[in-house]
Short mmCIF file of C-alpha atoms and ligand atoms in Angstrom, two decimals:
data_model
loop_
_atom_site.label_atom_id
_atom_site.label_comp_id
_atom_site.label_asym_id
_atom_site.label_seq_id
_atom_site.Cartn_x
_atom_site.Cartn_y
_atom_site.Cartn_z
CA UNK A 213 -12.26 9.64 -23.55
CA UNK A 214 -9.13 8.14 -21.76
CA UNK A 215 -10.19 6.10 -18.80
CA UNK A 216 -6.53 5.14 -18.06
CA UNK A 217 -4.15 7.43 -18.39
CA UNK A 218 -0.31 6.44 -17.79
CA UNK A 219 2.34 8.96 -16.84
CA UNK A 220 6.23 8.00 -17.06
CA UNK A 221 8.30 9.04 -14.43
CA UNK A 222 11.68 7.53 -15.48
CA UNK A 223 11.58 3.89 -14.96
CA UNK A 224 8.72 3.98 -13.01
CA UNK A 225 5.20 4.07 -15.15
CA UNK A 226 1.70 5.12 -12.80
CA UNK A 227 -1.28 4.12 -14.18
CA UNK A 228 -4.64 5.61 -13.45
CA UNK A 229 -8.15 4.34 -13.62
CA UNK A 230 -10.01 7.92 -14.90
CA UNK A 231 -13.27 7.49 -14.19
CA UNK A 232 -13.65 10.01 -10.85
CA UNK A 233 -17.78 10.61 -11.60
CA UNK A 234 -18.63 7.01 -11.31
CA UNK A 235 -15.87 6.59 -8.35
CA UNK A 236 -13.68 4.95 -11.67
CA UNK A 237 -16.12 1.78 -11.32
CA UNK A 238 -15.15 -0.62 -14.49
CA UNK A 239 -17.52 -0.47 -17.42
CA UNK A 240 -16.43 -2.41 -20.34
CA UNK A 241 -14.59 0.59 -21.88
CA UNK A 242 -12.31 0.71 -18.76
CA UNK A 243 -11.27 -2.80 -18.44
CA UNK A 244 -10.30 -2.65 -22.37
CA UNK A 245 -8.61 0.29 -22.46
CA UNK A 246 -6.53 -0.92 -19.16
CA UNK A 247 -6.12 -3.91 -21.11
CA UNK A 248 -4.38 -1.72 -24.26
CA UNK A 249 -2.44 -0.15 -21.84
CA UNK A 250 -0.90 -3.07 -20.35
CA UNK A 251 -0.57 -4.20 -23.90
CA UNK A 252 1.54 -0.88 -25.25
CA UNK A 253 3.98 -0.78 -21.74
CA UNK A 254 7.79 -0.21 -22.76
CA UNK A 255 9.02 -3.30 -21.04
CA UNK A 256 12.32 -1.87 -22.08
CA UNK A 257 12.31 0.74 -20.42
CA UNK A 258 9.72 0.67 -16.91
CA UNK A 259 11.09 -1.42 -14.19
CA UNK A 260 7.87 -1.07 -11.80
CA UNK A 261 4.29 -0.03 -12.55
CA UNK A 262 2.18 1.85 -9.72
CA UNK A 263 -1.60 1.30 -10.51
CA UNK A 264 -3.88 3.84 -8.78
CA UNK A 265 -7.37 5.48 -9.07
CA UNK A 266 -8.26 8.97 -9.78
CA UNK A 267 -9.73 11.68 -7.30
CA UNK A 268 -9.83 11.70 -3.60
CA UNK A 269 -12.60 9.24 -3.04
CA UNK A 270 -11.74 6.11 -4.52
CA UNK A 271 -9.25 3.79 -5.99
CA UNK A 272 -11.71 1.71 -7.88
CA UNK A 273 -15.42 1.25 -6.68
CA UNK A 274 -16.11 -1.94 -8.44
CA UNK A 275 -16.97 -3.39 -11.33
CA UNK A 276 -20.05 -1.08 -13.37
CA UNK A 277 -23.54 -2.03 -11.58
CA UNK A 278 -26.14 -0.52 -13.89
CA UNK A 279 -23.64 -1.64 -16.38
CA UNK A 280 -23.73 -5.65 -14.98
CA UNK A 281 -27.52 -5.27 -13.76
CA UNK A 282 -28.94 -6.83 -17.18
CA UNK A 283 -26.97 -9.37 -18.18
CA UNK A 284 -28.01 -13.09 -19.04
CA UNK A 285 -25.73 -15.97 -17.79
CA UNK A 286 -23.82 -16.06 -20.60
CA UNK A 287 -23.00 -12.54 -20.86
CA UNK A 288 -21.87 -12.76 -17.33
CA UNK A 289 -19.69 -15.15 -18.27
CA UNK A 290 -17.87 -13.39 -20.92
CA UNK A 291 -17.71 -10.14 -18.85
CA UNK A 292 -16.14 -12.01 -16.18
CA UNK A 293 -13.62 -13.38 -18.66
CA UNK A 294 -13.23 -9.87 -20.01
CA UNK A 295 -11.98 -9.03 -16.28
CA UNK A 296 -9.97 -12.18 -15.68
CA UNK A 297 -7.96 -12.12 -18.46
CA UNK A 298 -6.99 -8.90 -18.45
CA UNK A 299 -6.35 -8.47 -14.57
CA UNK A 300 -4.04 -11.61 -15.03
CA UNK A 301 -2.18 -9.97 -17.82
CA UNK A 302 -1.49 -7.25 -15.06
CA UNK A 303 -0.56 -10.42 -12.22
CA UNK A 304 1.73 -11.58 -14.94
CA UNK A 305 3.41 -8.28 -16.28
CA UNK A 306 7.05 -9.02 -16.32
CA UNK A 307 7.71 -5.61 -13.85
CA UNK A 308 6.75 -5.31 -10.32
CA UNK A 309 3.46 -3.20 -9.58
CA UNK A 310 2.12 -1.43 -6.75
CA UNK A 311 -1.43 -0.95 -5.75
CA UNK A 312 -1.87 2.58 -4.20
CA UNK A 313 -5.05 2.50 -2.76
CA UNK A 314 -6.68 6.09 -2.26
CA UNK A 315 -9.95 5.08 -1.47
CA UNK A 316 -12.26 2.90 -1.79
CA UNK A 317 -11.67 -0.48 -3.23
CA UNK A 318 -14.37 -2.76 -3.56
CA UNK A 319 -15.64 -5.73 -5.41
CA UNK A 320 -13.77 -5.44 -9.28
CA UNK A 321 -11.38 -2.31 -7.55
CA UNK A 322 -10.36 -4.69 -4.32
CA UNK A 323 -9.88 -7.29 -6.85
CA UNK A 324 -7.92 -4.93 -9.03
CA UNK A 325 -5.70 -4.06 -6.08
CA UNK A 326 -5.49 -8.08 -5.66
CA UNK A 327 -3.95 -8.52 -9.30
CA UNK A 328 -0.54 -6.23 -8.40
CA UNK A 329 2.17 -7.58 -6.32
CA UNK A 330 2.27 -5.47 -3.53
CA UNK A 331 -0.72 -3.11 -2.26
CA UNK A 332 -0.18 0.17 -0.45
CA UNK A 333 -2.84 2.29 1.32
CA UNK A 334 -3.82 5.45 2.55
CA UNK A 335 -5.68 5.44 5.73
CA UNK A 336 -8.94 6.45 4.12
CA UNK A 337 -8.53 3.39 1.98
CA UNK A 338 -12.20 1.00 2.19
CA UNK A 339 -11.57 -2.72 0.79
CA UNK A 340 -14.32 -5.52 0.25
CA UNK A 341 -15.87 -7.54 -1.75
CA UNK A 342 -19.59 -7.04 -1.93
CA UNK A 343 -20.63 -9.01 -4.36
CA UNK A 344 -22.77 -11.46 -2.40
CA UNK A 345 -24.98 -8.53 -1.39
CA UNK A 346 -25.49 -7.77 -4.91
CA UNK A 347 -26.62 -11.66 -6.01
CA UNK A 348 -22.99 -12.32 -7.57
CA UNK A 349 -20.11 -13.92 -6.98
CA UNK A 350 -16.81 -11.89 -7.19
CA UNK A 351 -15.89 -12.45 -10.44
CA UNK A 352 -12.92 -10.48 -11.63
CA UNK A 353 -10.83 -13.15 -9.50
CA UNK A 354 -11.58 -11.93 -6.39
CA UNK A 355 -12.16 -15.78 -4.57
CA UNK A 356 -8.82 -17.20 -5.95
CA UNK A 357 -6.84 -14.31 -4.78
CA UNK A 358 -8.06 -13.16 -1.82
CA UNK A 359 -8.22 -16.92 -0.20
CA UNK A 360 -4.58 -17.14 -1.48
CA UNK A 361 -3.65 -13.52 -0.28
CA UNK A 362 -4.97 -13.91 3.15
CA UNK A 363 -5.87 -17.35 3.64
CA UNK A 364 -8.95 -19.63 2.74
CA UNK A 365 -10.77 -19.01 6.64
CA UNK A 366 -10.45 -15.08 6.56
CA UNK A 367 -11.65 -14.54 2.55
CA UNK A 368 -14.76 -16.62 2.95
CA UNK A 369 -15.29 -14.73 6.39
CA UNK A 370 -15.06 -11.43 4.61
CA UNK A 371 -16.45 -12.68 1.16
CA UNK A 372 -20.12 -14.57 2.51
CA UNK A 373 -20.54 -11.31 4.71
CA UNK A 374 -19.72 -9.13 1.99
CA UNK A 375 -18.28 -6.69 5.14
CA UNK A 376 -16.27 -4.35 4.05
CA UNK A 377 -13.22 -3.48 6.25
CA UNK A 378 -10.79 0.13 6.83
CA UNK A 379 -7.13 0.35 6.21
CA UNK A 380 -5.92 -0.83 9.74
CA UNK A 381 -8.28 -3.86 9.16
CA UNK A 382 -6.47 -4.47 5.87
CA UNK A 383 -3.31 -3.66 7.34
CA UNK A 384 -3.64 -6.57 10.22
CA UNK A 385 -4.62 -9.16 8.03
CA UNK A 386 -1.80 -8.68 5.30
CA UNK A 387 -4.07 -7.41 2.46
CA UNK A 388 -2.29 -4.61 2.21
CA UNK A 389 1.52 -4.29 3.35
CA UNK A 390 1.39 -0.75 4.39
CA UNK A 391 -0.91 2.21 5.04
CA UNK A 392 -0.42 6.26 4.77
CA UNK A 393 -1.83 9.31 5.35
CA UNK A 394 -4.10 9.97 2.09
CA UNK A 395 -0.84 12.88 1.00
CA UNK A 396 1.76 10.60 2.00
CA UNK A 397 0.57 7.52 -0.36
CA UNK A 398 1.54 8.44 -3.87
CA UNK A 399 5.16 9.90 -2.75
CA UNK A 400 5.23 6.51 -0.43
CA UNK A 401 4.14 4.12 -3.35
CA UNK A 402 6.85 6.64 -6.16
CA UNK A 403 9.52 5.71 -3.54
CA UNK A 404 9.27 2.30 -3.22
CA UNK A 405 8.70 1.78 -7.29
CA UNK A 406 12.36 3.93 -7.32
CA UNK A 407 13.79 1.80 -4.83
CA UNK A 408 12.75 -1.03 -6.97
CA UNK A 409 13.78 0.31 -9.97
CA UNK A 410 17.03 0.85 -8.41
CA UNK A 411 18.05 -2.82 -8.44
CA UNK A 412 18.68 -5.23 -11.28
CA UNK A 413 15.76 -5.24 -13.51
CA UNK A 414 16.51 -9.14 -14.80
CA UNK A 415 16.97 -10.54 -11.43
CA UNK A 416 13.81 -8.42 -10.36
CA UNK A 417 11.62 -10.01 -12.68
CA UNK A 418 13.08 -13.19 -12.25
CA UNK A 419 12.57 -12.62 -8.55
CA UNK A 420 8.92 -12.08 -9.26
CA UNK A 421 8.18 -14.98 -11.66
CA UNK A 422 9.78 -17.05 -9.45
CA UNK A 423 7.59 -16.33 -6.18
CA UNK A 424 4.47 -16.21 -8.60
CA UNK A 425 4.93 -19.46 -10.82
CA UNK A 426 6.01 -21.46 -7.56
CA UNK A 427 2.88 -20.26 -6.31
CA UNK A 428 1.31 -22.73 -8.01
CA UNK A 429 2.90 -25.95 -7.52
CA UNK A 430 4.12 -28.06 -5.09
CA UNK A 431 7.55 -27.26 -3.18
CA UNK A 432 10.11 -29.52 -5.07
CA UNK A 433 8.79 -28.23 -8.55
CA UNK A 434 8.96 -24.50 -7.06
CA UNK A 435 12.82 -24.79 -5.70
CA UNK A 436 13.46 -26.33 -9.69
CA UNK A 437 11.76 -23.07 -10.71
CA UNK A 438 13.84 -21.05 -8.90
CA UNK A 439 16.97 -23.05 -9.40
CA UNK A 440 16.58 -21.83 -12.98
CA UNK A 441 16.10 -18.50 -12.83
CA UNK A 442 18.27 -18.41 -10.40
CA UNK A 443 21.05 -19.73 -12.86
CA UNK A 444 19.69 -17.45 -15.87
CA UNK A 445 20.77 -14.79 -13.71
CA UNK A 446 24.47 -15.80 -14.32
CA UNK A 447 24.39 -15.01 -17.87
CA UNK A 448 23.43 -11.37 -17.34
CA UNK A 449 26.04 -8.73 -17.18
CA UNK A 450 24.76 -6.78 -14.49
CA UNK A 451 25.38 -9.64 -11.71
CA UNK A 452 28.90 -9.42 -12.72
CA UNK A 453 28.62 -5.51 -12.48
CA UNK A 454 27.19 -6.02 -8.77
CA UNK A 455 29.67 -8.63 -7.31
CA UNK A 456 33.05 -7.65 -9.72
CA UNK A 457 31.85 -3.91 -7.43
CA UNK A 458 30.99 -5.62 -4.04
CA UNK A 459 34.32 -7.90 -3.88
CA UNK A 460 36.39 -4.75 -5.16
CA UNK A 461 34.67 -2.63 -2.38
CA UNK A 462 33.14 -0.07 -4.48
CA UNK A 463 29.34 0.52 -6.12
CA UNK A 464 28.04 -1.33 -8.95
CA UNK A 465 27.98 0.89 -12.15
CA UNK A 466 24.06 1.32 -13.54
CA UNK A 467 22.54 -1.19 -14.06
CA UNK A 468 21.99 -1.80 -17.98
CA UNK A 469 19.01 -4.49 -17.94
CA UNK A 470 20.87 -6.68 -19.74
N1 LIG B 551 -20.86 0.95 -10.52
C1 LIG B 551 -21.44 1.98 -11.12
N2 LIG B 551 -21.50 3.23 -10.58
C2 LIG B 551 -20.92 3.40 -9.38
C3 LIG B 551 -20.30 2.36 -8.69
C4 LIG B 551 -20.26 1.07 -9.31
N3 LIG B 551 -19.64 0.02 -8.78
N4 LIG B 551 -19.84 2.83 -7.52
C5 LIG B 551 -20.17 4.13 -7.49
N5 LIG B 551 -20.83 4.48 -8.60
C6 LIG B 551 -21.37 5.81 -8.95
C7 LIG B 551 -22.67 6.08 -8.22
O1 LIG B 551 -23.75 5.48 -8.89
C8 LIG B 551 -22.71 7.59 -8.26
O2 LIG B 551 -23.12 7.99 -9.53
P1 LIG B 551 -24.22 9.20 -9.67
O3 LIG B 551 -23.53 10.40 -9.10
O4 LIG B 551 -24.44 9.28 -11.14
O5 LIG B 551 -25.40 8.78 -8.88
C9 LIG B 551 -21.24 7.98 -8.14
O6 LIG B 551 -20.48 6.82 -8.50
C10 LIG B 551 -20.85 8.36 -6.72
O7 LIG B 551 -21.22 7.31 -5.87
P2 LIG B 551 -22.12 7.52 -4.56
O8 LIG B 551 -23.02 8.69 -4.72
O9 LIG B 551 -22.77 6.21 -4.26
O10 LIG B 551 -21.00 7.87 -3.49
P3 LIG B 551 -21.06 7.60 -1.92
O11 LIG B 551 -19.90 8.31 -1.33
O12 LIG B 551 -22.40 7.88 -1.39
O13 LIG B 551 -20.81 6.01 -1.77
C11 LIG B 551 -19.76 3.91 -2.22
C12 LIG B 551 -19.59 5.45 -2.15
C13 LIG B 551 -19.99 3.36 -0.81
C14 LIG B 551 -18.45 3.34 -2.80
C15 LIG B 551 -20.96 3.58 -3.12
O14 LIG B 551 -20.83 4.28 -4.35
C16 LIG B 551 -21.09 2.12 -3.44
O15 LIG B 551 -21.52 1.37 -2.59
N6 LIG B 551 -20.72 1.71 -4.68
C17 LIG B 551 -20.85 0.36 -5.12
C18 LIG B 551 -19.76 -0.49 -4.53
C19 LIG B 551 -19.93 -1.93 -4.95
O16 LIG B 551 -20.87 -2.59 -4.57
N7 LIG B 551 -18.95 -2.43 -5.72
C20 LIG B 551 -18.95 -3.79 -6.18
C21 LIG B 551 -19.63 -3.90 -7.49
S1 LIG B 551 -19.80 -5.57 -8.00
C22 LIG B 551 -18.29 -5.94 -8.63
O17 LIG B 551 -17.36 -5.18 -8.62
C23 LIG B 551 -18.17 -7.29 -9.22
C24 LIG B 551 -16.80 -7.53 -9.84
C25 LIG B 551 -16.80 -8.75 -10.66
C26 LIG B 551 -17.68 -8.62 -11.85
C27 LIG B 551 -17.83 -9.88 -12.56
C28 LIG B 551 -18.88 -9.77 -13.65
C29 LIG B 551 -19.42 -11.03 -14.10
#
């Protein structure tokens, strides 16, 4: 049974969680199999990933309840690692990704969305984090991210209440950076994936591991990280394709990821 199925469009690779009877809520057979997928991606070839759910309803309702309901501590433990490691080996993917949330996203499926770079929405699109009514903690990374995401004040707000919140909600408090009309999402979330696709693949990554790795330390290591990447960029032959074409007043030829 595939629970994540990937189509290729070009350069642009959407992934799908496949689980529409159970609102695509992560068992362990999900998050594994979305971990092999990660692991087989043509980095070669895909310059952005779009992760989505299946079905009208939902994007991903959350980690597997009657799945999580009997587990001793130390179970709990390894399932969360189960979900941690392999939703930061989607944070770290060397592409871009896109979120396009069609539905609800909730406790493992809001942290899901949390995990890609950029989240968009369609306006039917439910987000939260509901473990607390449930006698949990997130625990597929939801606490790290969100507090980083949308500050420490507004994650605990939404986190201890275990509220969830619309679209427009998410919209207004940067969780998500754009919201649709549920028909408008996946041709929204396609064009911005092309758009990124469009542009050169080493600098795009480097753009990305840049912003993410200086994420995590202090300013004057950050600028250092970005000084080098930044420089590695010089070696490449598609920022000589780009500028030789910009000072001789004509477009770059494609861009050869190398
Ligand atoms: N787990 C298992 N099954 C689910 C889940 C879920 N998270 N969500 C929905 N389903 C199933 C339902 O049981 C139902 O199955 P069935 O038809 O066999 O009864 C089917 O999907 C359809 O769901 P509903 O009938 O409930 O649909 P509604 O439209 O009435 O409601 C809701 C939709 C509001 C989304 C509702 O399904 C719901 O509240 N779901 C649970 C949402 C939730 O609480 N998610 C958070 C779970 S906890 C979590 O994600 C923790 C992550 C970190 C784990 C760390 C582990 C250590």
């Amino acid at each position: 049974m595939a629970f994540v199925e990937l189509e290729i469009k070009g350069s642009v690779g959407i992934l799908t969680i496949n689980r529409p009877e159970a609102l695509n809520a992560l068992n362990d057979q999900v998050i594994s199999q979305l971990g092999e997928t990660l692991d087989n991606l043509d980095l070669n070839t895909l310059r952005c990933l779009i992760v989505t759910g299946s079905g009208a309803k939902a994007f991903v309702a959350g980690a597997d309840i009657g799945q999580m309901s009997g587990l001793s501590k130390a179970e709990g433990e390894a399932f969360g690692k189960l979900g941690n490691d392999i939703f930061r080996k989607l944070e770290t993917l060397p592409i871009p990704t896109i979120a396009a949330v069609n539905g609800f996203a909730l406790g493992g499926g809001c942290e899901l969305a949390m995990s890609c770079d950029i989240r968009l929405a369609s306006e039917t699109a439910v987000f939260g984090q509901p473990e607390a009514g449930l006698g949990i903690t997130p625990g597929f990374g939801g606490t790290q991210r969100m507090a980083r995401l949308i500050g420490p004040g507004k994650a605990k707000e939404l986190i201890y209440s275990a509220r969830n919140i619309k679209a427009p909600e998410a919209l207004s408090i940067g969780l998500v950076q754009a919201v649709y009309p549920a028909e408008e999402l996946m041709p929204a979330a396609e064009k911005l994936a092309n758009r990124i696709a469009g542009n050169a693949p080493i600098a795009v990554r480097a753009c990305k591991k840049a912003i993410n790795d200086g994420l995590q330390v202090g300013m004057d290591e950050a600028v250092v990280i970005e000084e080098k990447l930044f420089g590695s960029c010089f070696e490449t032959k598609d920022q000589r394709n780009a500028m030789s074409a910009f000072l001789e007043k004509r477009p770059h030829d494609p861009f050869e990821n190398c």
